[in-house]
Short mmCIF file of C-alpha atoms in Angstrom, two decimals:
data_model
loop_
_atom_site.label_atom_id
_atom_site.label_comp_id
_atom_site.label_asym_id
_atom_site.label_seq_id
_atom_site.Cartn_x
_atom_site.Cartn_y
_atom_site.Cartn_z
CA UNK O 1 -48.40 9.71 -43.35
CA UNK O 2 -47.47 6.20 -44.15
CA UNK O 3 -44.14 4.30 -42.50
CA UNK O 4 -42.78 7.16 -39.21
CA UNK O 5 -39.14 7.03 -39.01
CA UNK O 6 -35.70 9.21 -37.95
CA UNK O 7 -35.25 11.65 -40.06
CA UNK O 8 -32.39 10.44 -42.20
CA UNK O 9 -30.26 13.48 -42.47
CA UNK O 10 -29.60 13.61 -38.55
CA UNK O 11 -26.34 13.58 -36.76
CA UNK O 12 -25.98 10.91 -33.81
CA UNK O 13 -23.12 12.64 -32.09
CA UNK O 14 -22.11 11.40 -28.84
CA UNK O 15 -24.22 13.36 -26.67
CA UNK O 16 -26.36 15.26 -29.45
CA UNK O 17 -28.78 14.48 -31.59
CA UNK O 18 -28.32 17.56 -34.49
CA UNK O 19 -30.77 18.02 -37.32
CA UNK O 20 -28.89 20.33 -40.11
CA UNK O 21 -32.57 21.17 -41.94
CA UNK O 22 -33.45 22.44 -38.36
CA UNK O 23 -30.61 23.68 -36.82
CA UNK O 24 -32.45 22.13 -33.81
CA UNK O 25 -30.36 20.02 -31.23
CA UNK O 26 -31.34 17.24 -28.52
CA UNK O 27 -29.45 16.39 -25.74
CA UNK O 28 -29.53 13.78 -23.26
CA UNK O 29 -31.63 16.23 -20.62
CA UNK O 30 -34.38 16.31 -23.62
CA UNK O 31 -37.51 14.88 -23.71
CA UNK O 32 -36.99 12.40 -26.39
CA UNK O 33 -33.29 12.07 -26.94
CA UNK O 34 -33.64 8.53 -25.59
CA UNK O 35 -35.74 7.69 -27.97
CA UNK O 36 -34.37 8.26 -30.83
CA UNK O 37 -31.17 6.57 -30.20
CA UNK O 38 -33.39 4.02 -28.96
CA UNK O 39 -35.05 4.01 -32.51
CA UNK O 40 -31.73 4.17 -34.51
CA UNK O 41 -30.07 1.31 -32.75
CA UNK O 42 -33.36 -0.97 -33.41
CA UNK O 43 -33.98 -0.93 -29.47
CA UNK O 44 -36.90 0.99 -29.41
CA UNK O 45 -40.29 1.15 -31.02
CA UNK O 46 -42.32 3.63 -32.11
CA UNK O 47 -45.41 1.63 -29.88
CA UNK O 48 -43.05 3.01 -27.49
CA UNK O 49 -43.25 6.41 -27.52
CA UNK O 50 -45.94 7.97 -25.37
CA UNK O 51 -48.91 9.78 -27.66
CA UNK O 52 -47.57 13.28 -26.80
CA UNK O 53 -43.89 12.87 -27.64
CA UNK O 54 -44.47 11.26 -30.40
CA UNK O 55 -46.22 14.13 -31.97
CA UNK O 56 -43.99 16.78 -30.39
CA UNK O 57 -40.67 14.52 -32.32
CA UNK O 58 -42.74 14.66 -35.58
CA UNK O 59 -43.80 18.14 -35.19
CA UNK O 60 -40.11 19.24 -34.43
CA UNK O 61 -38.58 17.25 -37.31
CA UNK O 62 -37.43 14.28 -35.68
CA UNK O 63 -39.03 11.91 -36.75
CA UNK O 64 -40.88 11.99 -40.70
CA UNK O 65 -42.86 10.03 -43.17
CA UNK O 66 -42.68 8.89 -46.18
CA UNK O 67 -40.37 11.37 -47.74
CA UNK O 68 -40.59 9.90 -51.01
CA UNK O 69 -38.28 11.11 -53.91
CA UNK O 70 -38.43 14.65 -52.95
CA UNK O 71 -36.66 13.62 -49.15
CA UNK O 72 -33.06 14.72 -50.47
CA UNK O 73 -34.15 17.42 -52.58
CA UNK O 74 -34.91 19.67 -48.64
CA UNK O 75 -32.43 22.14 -47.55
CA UNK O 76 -31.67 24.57 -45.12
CA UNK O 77 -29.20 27.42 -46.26
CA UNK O 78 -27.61 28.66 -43.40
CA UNK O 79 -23.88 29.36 -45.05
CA UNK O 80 -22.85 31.04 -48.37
CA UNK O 81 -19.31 30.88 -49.54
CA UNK O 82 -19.39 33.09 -52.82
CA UNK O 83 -16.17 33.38 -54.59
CA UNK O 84 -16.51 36.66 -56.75
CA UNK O 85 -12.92 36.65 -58.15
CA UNK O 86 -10.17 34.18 -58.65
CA UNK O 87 -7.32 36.17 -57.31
CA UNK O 88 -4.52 35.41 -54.80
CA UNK O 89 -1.69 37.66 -53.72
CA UNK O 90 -0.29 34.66 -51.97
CA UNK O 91 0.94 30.49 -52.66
CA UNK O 92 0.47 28.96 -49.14
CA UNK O 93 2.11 25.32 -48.56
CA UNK O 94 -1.36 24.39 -47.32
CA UNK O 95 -3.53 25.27 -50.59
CA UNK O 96 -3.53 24.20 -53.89
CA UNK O 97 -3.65 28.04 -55.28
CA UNK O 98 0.50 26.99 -54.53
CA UNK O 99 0.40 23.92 -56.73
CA UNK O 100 -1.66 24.73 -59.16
CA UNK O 101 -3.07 28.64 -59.95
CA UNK O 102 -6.11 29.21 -61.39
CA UNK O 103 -6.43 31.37 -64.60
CA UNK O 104 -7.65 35.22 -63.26
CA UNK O 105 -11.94 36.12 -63.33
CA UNK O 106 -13.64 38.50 -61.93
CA UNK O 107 -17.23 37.95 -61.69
CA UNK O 108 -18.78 41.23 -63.03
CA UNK O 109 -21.18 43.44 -60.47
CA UNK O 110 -24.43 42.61 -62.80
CA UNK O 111 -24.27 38.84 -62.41
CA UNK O 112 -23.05 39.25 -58.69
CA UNK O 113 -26.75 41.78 -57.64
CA UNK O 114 -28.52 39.11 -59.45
CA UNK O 115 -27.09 36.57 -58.07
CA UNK O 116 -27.18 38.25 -53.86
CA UNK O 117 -30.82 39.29 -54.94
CA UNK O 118 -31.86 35.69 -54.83
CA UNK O 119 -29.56 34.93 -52.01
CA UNK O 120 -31.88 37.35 -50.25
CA UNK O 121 -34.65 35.06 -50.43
CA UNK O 122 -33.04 32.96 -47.66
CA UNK O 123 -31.86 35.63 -45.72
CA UNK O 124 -33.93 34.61 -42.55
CA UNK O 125 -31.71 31.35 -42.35
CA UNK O 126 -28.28 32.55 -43.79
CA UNK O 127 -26.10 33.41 -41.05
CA UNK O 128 -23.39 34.90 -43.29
CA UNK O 129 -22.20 35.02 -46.73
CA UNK O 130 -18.61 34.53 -46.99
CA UNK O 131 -16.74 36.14 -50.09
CA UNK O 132 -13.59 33.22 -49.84
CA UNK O 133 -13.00 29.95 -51.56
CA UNK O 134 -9.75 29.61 -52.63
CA UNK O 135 -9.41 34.01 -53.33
CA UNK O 136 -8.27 36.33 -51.45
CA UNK O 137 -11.79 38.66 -51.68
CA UNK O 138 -9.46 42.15 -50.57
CA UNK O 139 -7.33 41.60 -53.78
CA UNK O 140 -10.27 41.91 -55.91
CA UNK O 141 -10.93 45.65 -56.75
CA UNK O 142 -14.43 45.61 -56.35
CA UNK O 143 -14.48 44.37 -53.09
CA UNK O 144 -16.26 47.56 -51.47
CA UNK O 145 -18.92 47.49 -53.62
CA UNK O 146 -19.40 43.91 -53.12
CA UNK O 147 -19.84 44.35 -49.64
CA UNK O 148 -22.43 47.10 -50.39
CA UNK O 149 -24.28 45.07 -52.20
CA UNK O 150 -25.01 42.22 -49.82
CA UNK O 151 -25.49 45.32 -46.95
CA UNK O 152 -27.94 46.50 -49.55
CA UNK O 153 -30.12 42.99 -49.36
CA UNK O 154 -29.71 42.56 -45.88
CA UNK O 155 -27.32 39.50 -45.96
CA UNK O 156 -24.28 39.92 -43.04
CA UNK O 157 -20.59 39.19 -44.92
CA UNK O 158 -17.68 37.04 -43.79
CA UNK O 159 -14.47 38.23 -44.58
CA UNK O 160 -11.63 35.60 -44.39
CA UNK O 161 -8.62 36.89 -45.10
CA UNK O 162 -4.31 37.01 -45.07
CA UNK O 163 -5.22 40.96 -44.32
CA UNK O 164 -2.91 42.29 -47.14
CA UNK O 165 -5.61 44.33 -48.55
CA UNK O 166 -7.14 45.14 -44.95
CA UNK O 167 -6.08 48.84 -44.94
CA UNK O 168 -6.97 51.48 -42.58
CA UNK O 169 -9.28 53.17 -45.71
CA UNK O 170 -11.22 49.84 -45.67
CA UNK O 171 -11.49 49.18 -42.48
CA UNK O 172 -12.67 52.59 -41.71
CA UNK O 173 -15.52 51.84 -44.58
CA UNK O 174 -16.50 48.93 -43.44
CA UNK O 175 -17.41 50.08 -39.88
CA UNK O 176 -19.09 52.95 -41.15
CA UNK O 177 -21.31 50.84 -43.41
CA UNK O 178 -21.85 48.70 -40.37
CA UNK O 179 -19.49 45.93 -39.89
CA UNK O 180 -19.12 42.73 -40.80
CA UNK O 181 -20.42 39.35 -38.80
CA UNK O 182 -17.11 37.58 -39.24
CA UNK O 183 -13.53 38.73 -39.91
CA UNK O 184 -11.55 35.86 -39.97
CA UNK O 185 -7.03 36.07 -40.66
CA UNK O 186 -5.05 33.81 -41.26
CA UNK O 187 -1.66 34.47 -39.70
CA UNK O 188 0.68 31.38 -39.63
CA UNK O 189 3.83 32.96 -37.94
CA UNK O 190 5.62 36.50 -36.43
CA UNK O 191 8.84 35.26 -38.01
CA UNK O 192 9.62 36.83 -41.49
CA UNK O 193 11.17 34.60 -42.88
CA UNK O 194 9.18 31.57 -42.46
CA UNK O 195 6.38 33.68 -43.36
CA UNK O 196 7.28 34.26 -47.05
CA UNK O 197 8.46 31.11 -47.21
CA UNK O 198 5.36 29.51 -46.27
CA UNK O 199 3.40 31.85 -48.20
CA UNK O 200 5.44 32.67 -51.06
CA UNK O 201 4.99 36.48 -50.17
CA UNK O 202 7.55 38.82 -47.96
CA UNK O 203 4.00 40.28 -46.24
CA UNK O 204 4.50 39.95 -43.08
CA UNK O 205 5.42 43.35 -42.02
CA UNK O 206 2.25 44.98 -44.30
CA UNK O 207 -0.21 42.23 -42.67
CA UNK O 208 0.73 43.33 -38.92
CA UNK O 209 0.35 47.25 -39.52
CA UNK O 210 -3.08 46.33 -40.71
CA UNK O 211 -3.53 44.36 -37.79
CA UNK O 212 -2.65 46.65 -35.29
CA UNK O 213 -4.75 49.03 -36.67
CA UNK O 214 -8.12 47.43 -36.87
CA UNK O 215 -7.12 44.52 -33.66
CA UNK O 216 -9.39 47.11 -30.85
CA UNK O 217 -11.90 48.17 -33.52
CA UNK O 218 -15.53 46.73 -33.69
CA UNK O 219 -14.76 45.73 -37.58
CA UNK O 220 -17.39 42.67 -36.98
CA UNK O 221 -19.50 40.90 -34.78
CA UNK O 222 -16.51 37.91 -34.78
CA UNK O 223 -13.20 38.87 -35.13
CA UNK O 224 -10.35 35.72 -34.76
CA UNK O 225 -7.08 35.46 -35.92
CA UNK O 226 -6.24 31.51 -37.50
CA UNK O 227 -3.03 30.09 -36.93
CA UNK O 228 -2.21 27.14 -39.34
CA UNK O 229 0.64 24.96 -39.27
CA UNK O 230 1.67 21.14 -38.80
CA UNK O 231 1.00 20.82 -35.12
CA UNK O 232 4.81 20.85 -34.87
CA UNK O 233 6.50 22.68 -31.83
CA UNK O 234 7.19 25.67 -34.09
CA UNK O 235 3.26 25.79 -34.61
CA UNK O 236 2.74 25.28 -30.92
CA UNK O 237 5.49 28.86 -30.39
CA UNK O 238 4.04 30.40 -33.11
CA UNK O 239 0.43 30.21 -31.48
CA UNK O 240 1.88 31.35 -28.77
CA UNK O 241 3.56 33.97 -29.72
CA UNK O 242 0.34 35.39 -31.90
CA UNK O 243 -1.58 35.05 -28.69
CA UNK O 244 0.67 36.96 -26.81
CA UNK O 245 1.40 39.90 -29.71
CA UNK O 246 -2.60 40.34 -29.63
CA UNK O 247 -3.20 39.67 -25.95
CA UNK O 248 -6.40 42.02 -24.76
CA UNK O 249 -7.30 42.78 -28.32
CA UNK O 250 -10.77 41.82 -29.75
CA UNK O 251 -9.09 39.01 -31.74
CA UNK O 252 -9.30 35.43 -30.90
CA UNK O 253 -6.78 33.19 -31.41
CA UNK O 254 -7.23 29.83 -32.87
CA UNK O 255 -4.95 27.09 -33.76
CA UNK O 256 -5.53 24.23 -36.55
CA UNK O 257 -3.12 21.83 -37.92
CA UNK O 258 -3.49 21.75 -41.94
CA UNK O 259 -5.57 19.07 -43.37
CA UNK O 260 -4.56 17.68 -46.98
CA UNK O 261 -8.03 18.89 -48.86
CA UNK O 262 -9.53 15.98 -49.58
CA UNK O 263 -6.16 15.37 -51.42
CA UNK O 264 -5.74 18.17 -53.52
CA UNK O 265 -2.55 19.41 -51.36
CA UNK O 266 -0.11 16.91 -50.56
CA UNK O 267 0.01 16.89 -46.91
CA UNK O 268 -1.74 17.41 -43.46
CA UNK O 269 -4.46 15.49 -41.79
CA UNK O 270 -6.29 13.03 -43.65
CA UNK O 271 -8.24 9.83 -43.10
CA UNK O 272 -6.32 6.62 -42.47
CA UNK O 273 -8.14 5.16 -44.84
CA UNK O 274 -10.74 6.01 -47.24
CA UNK O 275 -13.94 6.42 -45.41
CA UNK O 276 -16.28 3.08 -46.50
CA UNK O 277 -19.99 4.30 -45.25
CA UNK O 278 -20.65 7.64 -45.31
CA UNK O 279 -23.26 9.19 -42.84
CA UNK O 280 -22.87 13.10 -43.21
CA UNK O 281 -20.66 15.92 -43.23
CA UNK O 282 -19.42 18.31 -39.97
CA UNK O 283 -17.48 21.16 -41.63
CA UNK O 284 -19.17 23.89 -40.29
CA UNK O 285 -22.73 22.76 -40.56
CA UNK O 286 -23.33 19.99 -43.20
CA UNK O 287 -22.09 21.25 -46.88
CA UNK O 288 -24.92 19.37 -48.98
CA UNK O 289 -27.88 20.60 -46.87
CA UNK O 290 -27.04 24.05 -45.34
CA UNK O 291 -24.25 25.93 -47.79
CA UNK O 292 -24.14 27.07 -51.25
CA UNK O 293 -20.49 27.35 -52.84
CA UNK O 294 -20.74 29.73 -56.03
CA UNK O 295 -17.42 29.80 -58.14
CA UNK O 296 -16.44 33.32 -60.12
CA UNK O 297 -18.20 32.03 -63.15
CA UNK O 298 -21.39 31.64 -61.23
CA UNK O 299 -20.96 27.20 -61.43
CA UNK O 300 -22.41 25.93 -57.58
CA UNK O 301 -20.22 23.08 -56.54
CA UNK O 302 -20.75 20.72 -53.70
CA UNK O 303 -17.77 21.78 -51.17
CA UNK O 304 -14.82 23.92 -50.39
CA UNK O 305 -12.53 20.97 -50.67
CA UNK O 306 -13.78 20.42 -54.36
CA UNK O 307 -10.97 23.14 -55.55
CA UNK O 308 -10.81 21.25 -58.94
CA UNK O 309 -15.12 22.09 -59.49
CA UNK O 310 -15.40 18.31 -60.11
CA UNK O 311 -18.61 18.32 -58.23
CA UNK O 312 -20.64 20.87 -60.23
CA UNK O 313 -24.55 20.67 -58.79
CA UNK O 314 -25.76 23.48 -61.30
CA UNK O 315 -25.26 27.04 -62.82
CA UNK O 316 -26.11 29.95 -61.86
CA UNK O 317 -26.11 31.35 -65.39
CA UNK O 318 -28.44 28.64 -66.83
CA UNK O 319 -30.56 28.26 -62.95
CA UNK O 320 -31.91 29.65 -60.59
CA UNK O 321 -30.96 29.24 -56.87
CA UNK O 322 -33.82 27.74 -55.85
CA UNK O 323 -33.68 25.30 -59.40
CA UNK O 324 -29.98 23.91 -57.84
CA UNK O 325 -30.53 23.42 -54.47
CA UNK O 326 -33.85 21.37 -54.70
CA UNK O 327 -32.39 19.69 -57.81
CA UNK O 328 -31.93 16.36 -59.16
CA UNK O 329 -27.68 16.97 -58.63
CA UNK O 330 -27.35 18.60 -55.35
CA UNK O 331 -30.14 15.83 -54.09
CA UNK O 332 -27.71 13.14 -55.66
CA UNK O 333 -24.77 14.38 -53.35
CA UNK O 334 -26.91 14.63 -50.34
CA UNK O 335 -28.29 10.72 -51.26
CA UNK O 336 -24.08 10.30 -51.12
CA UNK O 337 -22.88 12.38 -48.45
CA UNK O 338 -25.19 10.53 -45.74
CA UNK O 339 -24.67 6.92 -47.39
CA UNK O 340 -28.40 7.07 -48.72
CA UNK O 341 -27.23 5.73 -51.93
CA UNK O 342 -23.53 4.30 -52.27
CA UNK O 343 -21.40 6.97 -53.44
CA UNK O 344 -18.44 6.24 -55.87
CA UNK O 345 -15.20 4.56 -54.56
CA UNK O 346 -13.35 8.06 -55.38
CA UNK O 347 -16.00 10.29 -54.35
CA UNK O 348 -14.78 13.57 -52.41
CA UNK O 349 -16.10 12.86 -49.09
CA UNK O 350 -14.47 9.40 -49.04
CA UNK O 351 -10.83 11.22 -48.19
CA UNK O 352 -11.90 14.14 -46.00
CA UNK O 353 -11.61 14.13 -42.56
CA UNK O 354 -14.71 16.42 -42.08
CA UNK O 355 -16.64 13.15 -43.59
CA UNK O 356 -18.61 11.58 -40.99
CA UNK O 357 -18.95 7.54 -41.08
CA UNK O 358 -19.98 4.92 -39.59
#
């Protein structure tokens, strides 16, 4: 087996140990936690490791050989963000759909089975497969059927949403073809008027009807409302009041102050400075190793910050799945993401705070 060391693609967290090709965690009650922090820091040894933990760490995926050149090209697909049209109703401040639009396409149902039925393949390890990027999936006509197709393969669907198009007709179709996992709405403020001027869209009225409508119905397994806003005391009243309005129902209410998008909106959180050494990404799971973002025109690009597709890893019209995410390009922004090989000075991760550095 050659040279035993850490897994490289692990995140030291400050009282986990996480391994994204896994999903496995240590804490600092486990049997070897010590020792691998021991092992990162240079501390430890592996002479000191007794016999049986050793092989328990290697046989869990702690600790690996010699991965060779085939060590980035591993992967665990856990998330799916699948973006099967390019349309928004709405221009929030806090995306670039505001700034600058993208020209209308609507992936067409052919490409879209082919494209689930492979999907499929991984459906042991995909949680969900989430029909947002930068769309609004309920303005897209098709959006029924699209559900009915991943239903069809067996793949759960995450809905994020502004809950325009969430009508009582849909919602009573989508609990009768069994749900979703995750309903997700973004719902920055109760006051009209900052609403459509936030969002470029005098919804607000249309978005609550739907909202009281499907708030005490089992729609999904997750159902949370997302409040958005500049951490600002009228974000801070406008949680509040949302929490209040939908007190008891089987929404949760969550509060995040906007982040800038790796620069492609001008404002929100960002990094100080750019981020010098890169060791991994915590945006929901790690974006290299455990999600797949597939645009409209079936490109796969390497995050949901990369609104621009600057980061293209492969094509779904040229590849297969499995071709793109054991490729030469997706293994390239893995090698970069976790500071395996020195990424570019103006490489994506460098400005987002979701990075994770050392």
């Amino acid at each position: 087996m050659g040279v035993i060391r850490p897994e490289p693609f692990l995140h030291f967290e400050s009282e986990v140990i996480y391994n994204p090709l896994t999903d496995r965690r240590l804490t600092g009650t486990d049997r070897g936690y010590e020792e691998l922090l021991a092992l990162r820091s240079g501390a430890g040894s592996l002479e000191g490791i007794a016999g049986e933990l050793l092989a328990a760490l290697k046989d869990e995926g702690w600790l690996v050989g010699d991965l060779g050149g085939d060590g980035a090209r591993r992967f665990r697909l856990k998330y799916v963000s699948m973006e099967a049209n390019v349309n928004c109703n709405q221009a929030c401040y806090f995306c670039p759909v505001s700034t600058d639009p993208r020209a209308d396409h609507n992936m067409t149902m052919e490409f879209y089975e082919a494209i689930v039925g492979q999907l499929a393949r991984h459906k042991e390890t995909i949680e969900a497969v989430s029909m947002v990027h930068y769309n609004e999936p309920t303005a897209d006509r098709l959006f029924l059927d699209r559900l009915a197709v991943l239903g069809r393969y067996g793949l759960a669907a995450a809905v994020l949403t502004n809950g325009t198009g969430l009508t009582p007709r849909r919602v009573d179709t989508i609990i009768a073809s069994g749900g979703l996992r995750f309903l997700s709405v973004n719902l920055s403020t109760l006051d009209r008027e900052r609403y459509a001027q936030d969002r470029g869209g005098d919804h607000l009225d249309l978005v609550l009807r739907h909202l009281d409508y499907v708030k005490d119905l089992e729609i999904a397994e997750h159902m949370e409302i997302v409040v958005l806003g500049r951490g600002d005391a009228h974000h801070r009243d406008d949680t509040a009041a949302i929490a209040l309005r939908f007190a008891g129902s089987r929404f949760e209410i969550k509060s995040y102050e906007v982040m800038d998008r790796a620069g492609n909106v001008p404002l929100g959180l960002k990094p100080a400075t750019p981020f010098r050494r890169l060791c991994g990404c915590e945006q929901t799971g790690s974006r290299p190793l455990q999600w797949v973002h597939i645009t409209p025109h079936g490109k796969c690009v390497l995050c949901c910050q990369d609104y621009h597709d600057k980061y293209v890893v492969g094509d779904l019209n040229e590849q297969t799945l499995e071709e793109i995410l054991s490729g030469p390009e997706m293994a390239r922004m893995r090698k970069w993401v976790y500071g395996l090989e020195e990424a570019p000075d103006d490489f994506i991760c460098r400005s987002c705070i979701y990075a994770r550095s050392e």
